[in-house]
């Protein structure tokens, strides 16, 4: 792949990370789940040992959350184009949920695939960098 193709892949995948955060904050679960491949895997930063696999399971997991107001802030996004149709990334996430508590600080390690010209998450593995205060 040439440098322009590499930059396009990196930009498309970084955008996917930001779109995920936006849809999550808007509680647009169907649109969010569509960002994953049919067999996509995700672990929440607060439950990295509990993978959720497949769009149906992802949708059920998001819908099971109690209603809440959140603000996700993504940072330090580094995407690596591996091939013309695969990439990986790491990023830092701040999650604000409760105005009386500090935000959760975590990371995501992502795997992306491009199918029919569309980039999607094949894996989104989260973890916490710091444990929340009691």
XYZ file of C-alpha atoms in Angstrom:
134
model
C 0.000 0.000 0.000
C 1.208 3.486 -0.709
C 1.427 6.328 1.855
C -1.886 7.886 0.784
C -3.716 4.551 1.158
C -2.130 4.079 4.594
C -3.277 7.548 5.696
C -6.803 6.876 4.414
C -6.993 3.625 6.404
C -5.677 5.309 9.540
C -8.137 8.197 9.186
C -11.114 5.907 8.504
C -10.350 3.711 11.517
C -9.720 6.667 13.843
C -13.066 8.079 12.726
C -14.720 4.747 13.568
C -13.393 5.007 17.140
C -14.859 8.502 17.489
C -18.185 7.532 15.911
C -18.432 4.628 18.387
C -18.055 7.069 21.312
C -20.622 9.477 19.864
C -23.220 6.777 19.220
C -22.606 5.364 22.693
C -23.268 8.746 24.310
C -26.441 9.126 22.213
C -27.667 5.623 23.175
C -28.029 4.760 19.483
C -27.422 1.065 20.087
C -28.476 -0.296 16.693
C -26.193 2.138 14.867
C -23.362 1.411 17.296
C -23.658 -2.361 16.872
C -23.612 -1.920 13.087
C -20.012 -0.682 13.463
C -19.022 -4.294 14.299
C -18.664 -7.297 12.030
C -21.414 -9.908 12.433
C -19.113 -11.920 14.728
C -17.479 -8.871 16.315
C -16.111 -9.131 19.846
C -16.099 -6.451 22.522
C -15.012 -6.281 26.128
C -15.998 -3.304 28.218
C -13.196 -1.550 30.080
C -15.017 -2.368 33.325
C -15.323 -6.069 32.415
C -12.311 -7.011 30.261
C -12.666 -10.679 31.206
C -16.235 -10.934 29.843
C -16.241 -10.863 26.026
C -19.480 -10.108 24.239
C -19.527 -11.744 20.805
C -21.822 -11.090 17.863
C -24.163 -8.249 16.993
C -27.194 -9.772 18.742
C -25.301 -10.217 21.998
C -23.789 -6.724 21.713
C -27.192 -5.164 21.130
C -28.680 -7.037 24.087
C -25.793 -5.930 26.326
C -26.188 -2.268 25.404
C -29.971 -2.373 25.762
C -29.625 -3.972 29.210
C -27.847 -0.906 30.567
C -29.948 1.366 32.748
C -30.563 4.757 31.116
C -27.796 7.205 31.925
C -26.045 10.273 30.612
C -22.467 9.672 29.533
C -19.648 11.519 27.846
C -16.826 9.522 26.277
C -13.641 11.344 25.322
C -11.209 9.500 23.040
C -7.533 10.377 22.936
C -4.109 9.078 21.951
C -5.602 7.219 18.992
C -2.868 5.365 17.136
C -3.974 3.311 14.141
C -1.694 0.902 12.309
C -2.672 -0.112 8.787
C -1.586 -3.731 8.502
C -2.893 -4.618 5.051
C -5.287 -2.972 2.630
C -8.177 -4.577 4.543
C -6.950 -4.953 8.138
C -5.774 -2.527 10.782
C -5.307 -2.255 14.527
C -5.422 0.621 16.990
C -4.951 1.633 20.569
C -6.657 4.558 22.250
C -7.333 6.088 25.642
C -10.861 6.730 26.848
C -12.246 8.971 29.560
C -15.791 8.138 30.589
C -17.833 10.645 32.532
C -20.985 9.153 34.071
C -21.510 10.646 37.506
C -20.812 14.377 37.973
C -19.846 13.687 41.595
C -17.145 11.145 40.733
C -13.959 11.322 38.703
C -14.086 9.895 35.171
C -13.054 6.341 34.442
C -9.766 6.164 32.563
C -9.263 3.232 30.262
C -7.898 1.917 27.022
C -9.175 0.164 23.948
C -7.234 -2.155 21.680
C -9.034 -2.569 18.396
C -8.894 -4.760 15.322
C -10.567 -3.592 12.130
C -11.486 -5.268 8.871
C -12.712 -3.748 5.635
C -15.406 -5.657 3.799
C -16.924 -4.318 0.583
C -15.197 -0.993 1.220
C -16.598 -0.546 4.745
C -14.377 -0.535 7.849
C -15.756 -2.260 10.955
C -14.548 -3.402 14.331
C -13.778 -7.099 14.465
C -12.527 -6.702 18.060
C -12.792 -3.932 20.620
C -11.045 -4.878 23.871
C -11.289 -2.432 26.735
C -9.543 -2.205 30.077
C -9.259 0.262 32.944
C -6.002 2.087 33.539
C -7.028 3.117 37.049
C -9.581 1.455 39.284
C -12.484 3.721 40.250
C -12.659 5.070 43.756
C -15.252 3.406 46.005
